[in-house]
Amino acid sequence: MARTADYLYKQEAKGRAKLRTRPWAVVLILIGGLAALVFSIALSVSFGAADIKFSFVWDAVFHYNPDLVQHQIIMELRLPRVLGGAMIGASFAVAGAIMQGMTRNPLADSGLLGLNAGSGFMLAVCFAFFPGLPFMYLILFSFLGAGIGAGLVYGIGSMSRGGLSPVRLVLAGAALSALMSALSEGIALYFRIGQDLAFWYAGGVAGTKWDQLEIMFPWIAAALAGAVMLSRSITMLSLGEDISRGLGQRTVLVKLAGTIIVWILAGAAVSVVGAVGFVGLLIPHITRYLVGVDFRWIIPCSAVLGSLLVIMADLAARMVNPPYETPLGAVIALLGVPFFLYLARKERREL
C-alpha cells in the first residue's frame, strides 16, 4: 500500500510539473476574444456585395421589418451565415484539440485524418440515392461517414511495422481522403449530381439557413459541453497513458467519450460547411502556445479562436474578388498548409 501511494504521488507530481498555465492569456482570450467575436460578427454582417450600416444591423436584429430589403438580407442571408461560421469554427477547433490531446499527435485534425472525406463520401451517396433527404438525416449520414473514415485511417495506420506514428497516421489519412474524394467524384459524375456537391467541395457557409442552425445547434452545444466536462481527463491523457492511469483515469472510457465528441463536432460541421480543413490543426497549436497545456483552458479558448478564424476567413473570402466569392477552404488553407508543412518537418524523423 505504501509503495502504491508513493507511486501515485510521484505520478501526480510528475503530471503537475508538466502542466503550465498562463491565466492572464486565458482571461485575455476569453474576454478579448469574445469581444472581438461580437465585433467580427457585426462586421461580417455589414460588409458584402451590398454594404450595410451598423445601425441597420441593429434595427434588423431587434426591430425586424420584413418589408425592408436590407433587413431581409441581414436576417435571411448574412446572420445565419455568420452564426453558422462561428459554430463550425468552434466545432473544428475543439475537435482538433481533443484529437491532439487524446492521441498526443501534433498533426491530428479532422480534415487530415479522414473524417471530412468520409463525411463527404456519405453525403455524395445521399445526394445520389436519397435525393431530397431532410437535413437532419444528412447530419446523421455525415456522422456515419466521419466514423467510417476515422476507423479506416486508424486501421490502415496500425498496419505498418512500426505501429502508429503522427506522420504515418497523416499519410494514411491523405491516402484514404484521396480515395474517398475520387469515389465521391465518380458518384457525382455517374449520377449527375456535380452541382449539388460543387459547393461542398469548395467549402463555405454561404448557403447556411436558419433551419440548418436549429438542427445543428443542439448537437454542437451538447458536444462542446461534453468536451469541457472531459477536459481535465484529456489533460491527464495528454501527459501519457501511464501517468493518466496512475492518477486514476479510465483511459478507455475517456478515449471513447472523446471519440464520440469528435465525431459529433466534425460530422455536424462538415455537413454544413463542406471540405474545410486546417482549422482543427492550426487553432489548438496557437491556443496551446498562448495558454499552456491544460485542456480545461485549451478547449474553451480554442472554441473562441476557431469561431473568430472562420468568421474572418469568410469575410476575406467575400472581399477578395467581389461580387464573386473565393472558397472558404482555400482562404484557410493559405494559413494552414504552411503550418502543416512546418509541423510535418518537425516529425520527419518518424518516417
Short mmCIF file of C-alpha atoms in Angstrom, two decimals:
data_model
loop_
_atom_site.label_atom_id
_atom_site.label_comp_id
_atom_site.label_asym_id
_atom_site.label_seq_id
_atom_site.Cartn_x
_atom_site.Cartn_y
_atom_site.Cartn_z
CA MET A 1 0.00 0.00 0.00
CA ALA A 2 2.81 2.37 0.88
CA ARG A 3 4.53 1.69 -2.45
CA THR A 4 1.28 2.25 -4.33
CA ALA A 5 0.63 5.53 -2.55
CA ASP A 6 4.21 6.63 -3.19
CA TYR A 7 3.91 5.71 -6.87
CA LEU A 8 0.66 7.63 -7.27
CA TYR A 9 2.15 10.63 -5.50
CA LYS A 10 5.16 10.62 -7.83
CA GLN A 11 2.96 10.23 -10.90
CA GLU A 12 0.72 13.11 -9.81
CA ALA A 13 3.75 15.31 -9.08
CA LYS A 14 5.18 14.44 -12.48
CA GLY A 15 1.90 15.30 -14.18
CA ARG A 16 1.54 18.61 -12.36
CA ALA A 17 5.12 19.53 -13.21
CA LYS A 18 4.30 19.22 -16.89
CA LEU A 19 1.23 21.43 -16.64
CA ARG A 20 1.89 25.07 -17.40
CA THR A 21 -0.97 27.54 -17.49
CA ARG A 22 -0.94 31.24 -18.25
CA PRO A 23 -4.04 32.67 -16.51
CA TRP A 24 -3.54 36.14 -18.00
CA ALA A 25 -3.63 34.70 -21.51
CA VAL A 26 -6.79 32.72 -20.70
CA VAL A 27 -8.55 35.84 -19.42
CA LEU A 28 -7.38 37.87 -22.40
CA ILE A 29 -8.60 35.30 -24.92
CA LEU A 30 -11.94 34.63 -23.25
CA ILE A 31 -12.80 38.29 -22.65
CA GLY A 32 -10.96 39.99 -25.50
CA GLY A 33 -11.68 37.14 -27.89
CA LEU A 34 -15.41 37.18 -27.16
CA ALA A 35 -15.48 40.95 -27.66
CA ALA A 36 -13.59 40.55 -30.95
CA LEU A 37 -16.02 37.79 -31.91
CA VAL A 38 -19.04 40.03 -31.40
CA PHE A 39 -17.36 42.82 -33.39
CA SER A 40 -16.40 40.41 -36.20
CA ILE A 41 -19.99 39.14 -36.41
CA ALA A 42 -21.29 42.71 -36.78
CA LEU A 43 -18.55 43.49 -39.30
CA SER A 44 -19.23 40.38 -41.35
CA VAL A 45 -22.97 41.05 -41.42
CA SER A 46 -22.36 44.64 -42.55
CA PHE A 47 -19.89 44.05 -45.37
CA GLY A 48 -20.52 42.23 -48.59
CA ALA A 49 -21.78 42.79 -52.12
CA ALA A 50 -24.21 45.29 -50.56
CA ASP A 51 -22.62 47.25 -47.70
CA ILE A 52 -25.00 47.89 -44.81
CA LYS A 53 -24.53 50.30 -41.93
CA PHE A 54 -24.22 49.05 -38.35
CA SER A 55 -27.41 50.92 -37.45
CA PHE A 56 -29.37 48.81 -39.96
CA VAL A 57 -27.87 45.64 -38.47
CA TRP A 58 -29.02 46.67 -35.00
CA ASP A 59 -32.51 47.53 -36.25
CA ALA A 60 -32.80 44.29 -38.21
CA VAL A 61 -31.88 42.17 -35.19
CA PHE A 62 -34.06 43.93 -32.62
CA HIS A 63 -36.74 45.59 -34.80
CA TYR A 64 -37.05 43.35 -37.83
CA ASN A 65 -39.15 44.73 -40.67
CA PRO A 66 -39.75 42.14 -43.43
CA ASP A 67 -40.73 44.89 -45.86
CA LEU A 68 -37.17 46.31 -45.91
CA VAL A 69 -34.80 44.63 -48.34
CA GLN A 70 -31.75 45.34 -46.15
CA HIS A 71 -33.43 43.70 -43.17
CA GLN A 72 -34.17 40.64 -45.29
CA ILE A 73 -30.54 40.44 -46.44
CA ILE A 74 -29.33 40.62 -42.84
CA MET A 75 -31.78 38.18 -41.26
CA GLU A 76 -32.22 35.66 -44.06
CA LEU A 77 -28.75 35.57 -45.64
CA ARG A 78 -25.94 37.09 -43.62
CA LEU A 79 -26.79 36.47 -39.98
CA PRO A 80 -27.37 32.68 -40.30
CA ARG A 81 -24.22 32.51 -42.42
CA VAL A 82 -22.09 34.26 -39.79
CA LEU A 83 -23.57 32.36 -36.83
CA GLY A 84 -23.09 29.12 -38.74
CA GLY A 85 -19.46 30.06 -39.35
CA ALA A 86 -18.95 30.69 -35.62
CA MET A 87 -20.44 27.31 -34.69
CA ILE A 88 -18.44 25.50 -37.34
CA GLY A 89 -15.17 27.19 -36.35
CA ALA A 90 -15.69 26.24 -32.71
CA SER A 91 -16.55 22.67 -33.72
CA PHE A 92 -13.49 22.09 -35.89
CA ALA A 93 -11.13 23.75 -33.39
CA VAL A 94 -12.37 21.79 -30.37
CA ALA A 95 -12.45 18.53 -32.34
CA GLY A 96 -8.81 19.09 -33.34
CA ALA A 97 -7.80 19.93 -29.76
CA ILE A 98 -9.40 16.75 -28.42
CA MET A 99 -7.82 14.61 -31.12
CA GLN A 100 -4.37 16.07 -30.46
CA GLY A 101 -4.76 15.62 -26.71
CA MET A 102 -6.01 12.03 -26.84
CA THR A 103 -3.57 10.75 -29.45
CA ARG A 104 -0.64 13.00 -28.47
CA ASN A 105 -0.37 13.60 -32.21
CA PRO A 106 0.50 17.20 -33.16
CA LEU A 107 -0.77 16.60 -36.72
CA ALA A 108 -4.25 15.40 -35.70
CA ASP A 109 -7.11 17.19 -37.45
CA SER A 110 -10.48 16.02 -38.75
CA GLY A 111 -9.51 17.01 -42.29
CA LEU A 112 -6.15 15.25 -42.19
CA LEU A 113 -7.38 12.02 -40.57
CA GLY A 114 -10.17 11.14 -42.97
CA LEU A 115 -13.23 12.40 -41.09
CA ASN A 116 -14.05 15.13 -43.60
CA ALA A 117 -13.55 12.86 -46.61
CA GLY A 118 -15.69 10.13 -45.00
CA SER A 119 -18.48 12.61 -44.36
CA GLY A 120 -18.23 13.91 -47.92
CA PHE A 121 -18.47 10.40 -49.35
CA MET A 122 -21.63 9.67 -47.38
CA LEU A 123 -23.12 12.99 -48.48
CA ALA A 124 -22.43 12.04 -52.11
CA VAL A 125 -24.20 8.72 -51.51
CA CYS A 126 -27.17 10.58 -50.02
CA PHE A 127 -27.40 13.02 -52.92
CA ALA A 128 -27.24 10.15 -55.41
CA PHE A 129 -29.54 7.56 -53.84
CA PHE A 130 -31.71 9.62 -51.49
CA PRO A 131 -32.34 12.98 -53.21
CA GLY A 132 -34.31 15.48 -51.19
CA LEU A 133 -33.33 13.90 -47.88
CA PRO A 134 -34.05 16.25 -44.92
CA PHE A 135 -31.06 17.99 -43.38
CA MET A 136 -31.48 16.07 -40.11
CA TYR A 137 -30.76 12.80 -41.90
CA LEU A 138 -27.86 14.35 -43.81
CA ILE A 139 -26.24 15.14 -40.45
CA LEU A 140 -26.71 11.52 -39.31
CA PHE A 141 -25.15 10.20 -42.51
CA SER A 142 -22.34 12.72 -42.08
CA PHE A 143 -21.70 11.33 -38.57
CA LEU A 144 -21.60 7.82 -40.02
CA GLY A 145 -19.17 8.82 -42.74
CA ALA A 146 -16.87 10.57 -40.26
CA GLY A 147 -16.78 7.44 -38.10
CA ILE A 148 -16.03 5.18 -41.07
CA GLY A 149 -13.27 7.49 -42.28
CA ALA A 150 -11.59 7.71 -38.89
CA GLY A 151 -11.84 3.95 -38.33
CA LEU A 152 -10.27 3.14 -41.70
CA VAL A 153 -7.44 5.65 -41.19
CA TYR A 154 -6.52 4.23 -37.79
CA GLY A 155 -6.78 0.69 -39.16
CA ILE A 156 -4.51 1.43 -42.13
CA GLY A 157 -2.04 3.35 -39.97
CA SER A 158 -1.81 0.47 -37.49
CA MET A 159 -0.76 -2.00 -40.22
CA SER A 160 2.71 -0.52 -40.54
CA ARG A 161 5.59 -2.40 -38.94
CA GLY A 162 6.47 0.38 -36.53
CA GLY A 163 2.88 0.94 -35.45
CA LEU A 164 1.11 4.27 -35.37
CA SER A 165 3.08 7.49 -35.50
CA PRO A 166 1.92 11.05 -36.22
CA VAL A 167 3.29 11.13 -39.76
CA ARG A 168 2.10 7.60 -40.63
CA LEU A 169 -1.36 8.49 -39.40
CA VAL A 170 -1.44 11.60 -41.58
CA LEU A 171 -0.18 9.66 -44.61
CA ALA A 172 -2.93 7.08 -44.10
CA GLY A 173 -5.43 9.92 -43.80
CA ALA A 174 -4.18 11.53 -47.00
CA ALA A 175 -4.41 8.25 -48.91
CA LEU A 176 -7.91 7.49 -47.66
CA SER A 177 -9.07 11.07 -48.27
CA ALA A 178 -7.84 10.85 -51.88
CA LEU A 179 -9.66 7.54 -52.36
CA MET A 180 -12.94 8.72 -50.87
CA SER A 181 -12.79 12.01 -52.77
CA ALA A 182 -12.27 10.07 -56.02
CA LEU A 183 -15.23 7.80 -55.21
CA SER A 184 -17.37 10.84 -54.39
CA GLU A 185 -16.46 12.47 -57.72
CA GLY A 186 -17.21 9.22 -59.54
CA ILE A 187 -20.65 9.08 -57.94
CA ALA A 188 -21.21 12.74 -58.81
CA LEU A 189 -20.34 12.15 -62.49
CA TYR A 190 -22.37 8.95 -62.85
CA PHE A 191 -25.50 10.29 -61.17
CA ARG A 192 -25.04 13.85 -62.47
CA ILE A 193 -25.06 15.49 -59.06
CA GLY A 194 -21.88 17.50 -59.61
CA GLN A 195 -23.65 20.79 -58.95
CA ASP A 196 -25.00 19.54 -55.63
CA LEU A 197 -21.52 18.56 -54.49
CA ALA A 198 -19.66 21.52 -56.00
CA PHE A 199 -20.43 23.79 -53.06
CA TRP A 200 -19.37 21.10 -50.58
CA TYR A 201 -16.03 20.57 -52.34
CA ALA A 202 -15.31 24.31 -52.37
CA GLY A 203 -16.23 24.69 -48.72
CA GLY A 204 -18.25 27.61 -47.48
CA VAL A 205 -21.11 28.81 -45.33
CA ALA A 206 -22.97 30.89 -47.94
CA GLY A 207 -25.94 28.53 -48.10
CA THR A 208 -26.49 28.24 -44.35
CA LYS A 209 -30.15 28.63 -43.34
CA TRP A 210 -31.91 29.07 -40.01
CA ASP A 211 -33.45 25.59 -40.13
CA GLN A 212 -29.98 24.09 -40.52
CA LEU A 213 -28.75 26.02 -37.49
CA GLU A 214 -31.75 24.87 -35.45
CA ILE A 215 -30.93 21.24 -36.19
CA MET A 216 -27.16 21.62 -35.81
CA PHE A 217 -27.08 23.77 -32.65
CA PRO A 218 -28.23 21.13 -30.09
CA TRP A 219 -25.69 18.62 -31.36
CA ILE A 220 -22.80 21.05 -31.32
CA ALA A 221 -23.80 22.62 -27.99
CA ALA A 222 -24.03 19.21 -26.32
CA ALA A 223 -20.69 18.12 -27.78
CA LEU A 224 -18.93 21.33 -26.69
CA ALA A 225 -20.37 20.96 -23.19
CA GLY A 226 -19.16 17.36 -23.13
CA ALA A 227 -15.71 18.47 -24.27
CA VAL A 228 -15.48 20.96 -21.40
CA MET A 229 -16.58 18.27 -18.91
CA LEU A 230 -13.98 15.87 -20.32
CA SER A 231 -11.19 18.46 -20.47
CA ARG A 232 -9.46 17.51 -17.21
CA SER A 233 -9.29 13.84 -18.24
CA ILE A 234 -7.90 14.80 -21.65
CA THR A 235 -5.23 16.86 -19.91
CA MET A 236 -4.14 13.83 -17.92
CA LEU A 237 -4.27 11.64 -21.03
CA SER A 238 -2.11 14.11 -22.96
CA LEU A 239 0.66 13.57 -20.41
CA GLY A 240 0.84 9.88 -21.27
CA GLU A 241 -1.27 6.81 -20.54
CA ASP A 242 0.97 5.67 -17.66
CA ILE A 243 0.57 8.96 -15.85
CA SER A 244 -3.15 9.05 -16.64
CA ARG A 245 -3.71 5.55 -15.25
CA GLY A 246 -1.55 6.36 -12.24
CA LEU A 247 -3.85 9.29 -11.48
CA GLY A 248 -6.88 7.01 -11.59
CA GLN A 249 -8.17 7.89 -15.07
CA ARG A 250 -10.14 5.29 -17.01
CA THR A 251 -8.32 5.85 -20.26
CA VAL A 252 -10.53 3.60 -22.39
CA LEU A 253 -13.70 5.40 -21.34
CA VAL A 254 -12.03 8.81 -21.82
CA LYS A 255 -10.94 7.89 -25.35
CA LEU A 256 -14.38 6.52 -26.19
CA ALA A 257 -16.15 9.66 -24.93
CA GLY A 258 -13.63 11.90 -26.70
CA THR A 259 -14.05 10.00 -29.96
CA ILE A 260 -17.84 10.36 -29.82
CA ILE A 261 -17.50 14.10 -29.21
CA VAL A 262 -15.11 14.47 -32.16
CA TRP A 263 -17.48 12.52 -34.43
CA ILE A 264 -20.38 14.77 -33.50
CA LEU A 265 -18.43 18.02 -33.92
CA ALA A 266 -16.73 17.06 -37.18
CA GLY A 267 -19.80 15.37 -38.66
CA ALA A 268 -22.15 18.28 -37.92
CA ALA A 269 -19.66 20.87 -39.18
CA VAL A 270 -18.82 19.04 -42.41
CA SER A 271 -22.49 18.52 -43.26
CA VAL A 272 -22.90 22.31 -43.40
CA VAL A 273 -19.59 23.85 -44.43
CA GLY A 274 -18.08 21.10 -46.55
CA ALA A 275 -14.41 20.35 -47.12
CA VAL A 276 -12.77 22.96 -44.91
CA GLY A 277 -9.56 21.76 -43.29
CA PHE A 278 -6.75 23.01 -41.07
CA VAL A 279 -8.94 24.83 -38.52
CA GLY A 280 -8.57 21.91 -36.11
CA LEU A 281 -4.84 21.76 -36.78
CA LEU A 282 -3.96 25.44 -36.58
CA ILE A 283 -6.10 26.76 -33.70
CA PRO A 284 -5.21 24.20 -30.96
CA HIS A 285 -1.48 24.79 -31.53
CA ILE A 286 -1.91 28.56 -31.30
CA THR A 287 -4.05 28.19 -28.19
CA ARG A 288 -1.59 25.81 -26.53
CA TYR A 289 1.23 28.23 -27.23
CA LEU A 290 -0.72 31.07 -25.63
CA VAL A 291 -2.39 29.47 -22.60
CA GLY A 292 -0.31 26.36 -21.82
CA VAL A 293 -1.15 22.66 -21.93
CA ASP A 294 -4.15 22.47 -19.60
CA PHE A 295 -7.15 21.41 -21.71
CA ARG A 296 -9.56 22.98 -19.24
CA TRP A 297 -8.46 26.23 -20.86
CA ILE A 298 -7.39 24.98 -24.29
CA ILE A 299 -10.89 23.78 -25.20
CA PRO A 300 -12.89 26.98 -24.44
CA CYS A 301 -10.15 29.22 -25.83
CA SER A 302 -9.92 27.09 -28.98
CA ALA A 303 -13.68 27.44 -29.45
CA VAL A 304 -13.42 31.24 -29.31
CA LEU A 305 -10.40 31.47 -31.61
CA GLY A 306 -11.80 28.91 -34.04
CA SER A 307 -15.03 30.87 -34.38
CA LEU A 308 -13.07 34.07 -34.92
CA LEU A 309 -10.87 32.48 -37.59
CA VAL A 310 -13.76 31.11 -39.66
CA ILE A 311 -15.77 34.35 -39.48
CA MET A 312 -12.81 36.49 -40.56
CA ALA A 313 -11.80 34.00 -43.26
CA ASP A 314 -15.36 34.01 -44.61
CA LEU A 315 -15.32 37.81 -44.66
CA ALA A 316 -11.99 37.76 -46.51
CA ALA A 317 -13.41 35.22 -48.98
CA ARG A 318 -16.20 37.65 -49.82
CA MET A 319 -13.94 40.69 -50.12
CA VAL A 320 -11.08 39.26 -52.22
CA ASN A 321 -12.91 39.49 -55.55
CA PRO A 322 -16.38 40.99 -55.05
CA PRO A 323 -19.08 40.28 -56.04
CA TYR A 324 -17.65 36.78 -56.53
CA GLU A 325 -16.67 34.64 -53.57
CA THR A 326 -13.40 32.82 -53.01
CA PRO A 327 -13.90 29.36 -51.43
CA LEU A 328 -13.56 29.49 -47.66
CA GLY A 329 -11.44 26.35 -47.66
CA ALA A 330 -8.88 27.98 -49.94
CA VAL A 331 -8.57 31.06 -47.70
CA ILE A 332 -7.97 28.98 -44.57
CA ALA A 333 -5.57 26.69 -46.46
CA LEU A 334 -3.32 29.70 -47.16
CA LEU A 335 -2.60 29.70 -43.42
CA GLY A 336 -2.98 26.00 -42.71
CA VAL A 337 -0.74 24.46 -45.39
CA PRO A 338 2.49 26.28 -44.39
CA PHE A 339 1.80 25.48 -40.74
CA PHE A 340 1.19 21.82 -41.57
CA LEU A 341 4.45 21.63 -43.51
CA TYR A 342 6.26 23.15 -40.54
CA LEU A 343 4.81 20.54 -38.17
CA ALA A 344 5.48 17.70 -40.61
CA ARG A 345 9.10 18.77 -40.88
CA LYS A 346 9.41 18.56 -37.10
CA GLU A 347 8.08 14.99 -37.22
CA ARG A 348 10.19 13.86 -40.21
CA ARG A 349 12.39 11.60 -38.07
CA GLU A 350 9.46 9.23 -37.52
CA LEU A 351 9.06 8.42 -41.22
#
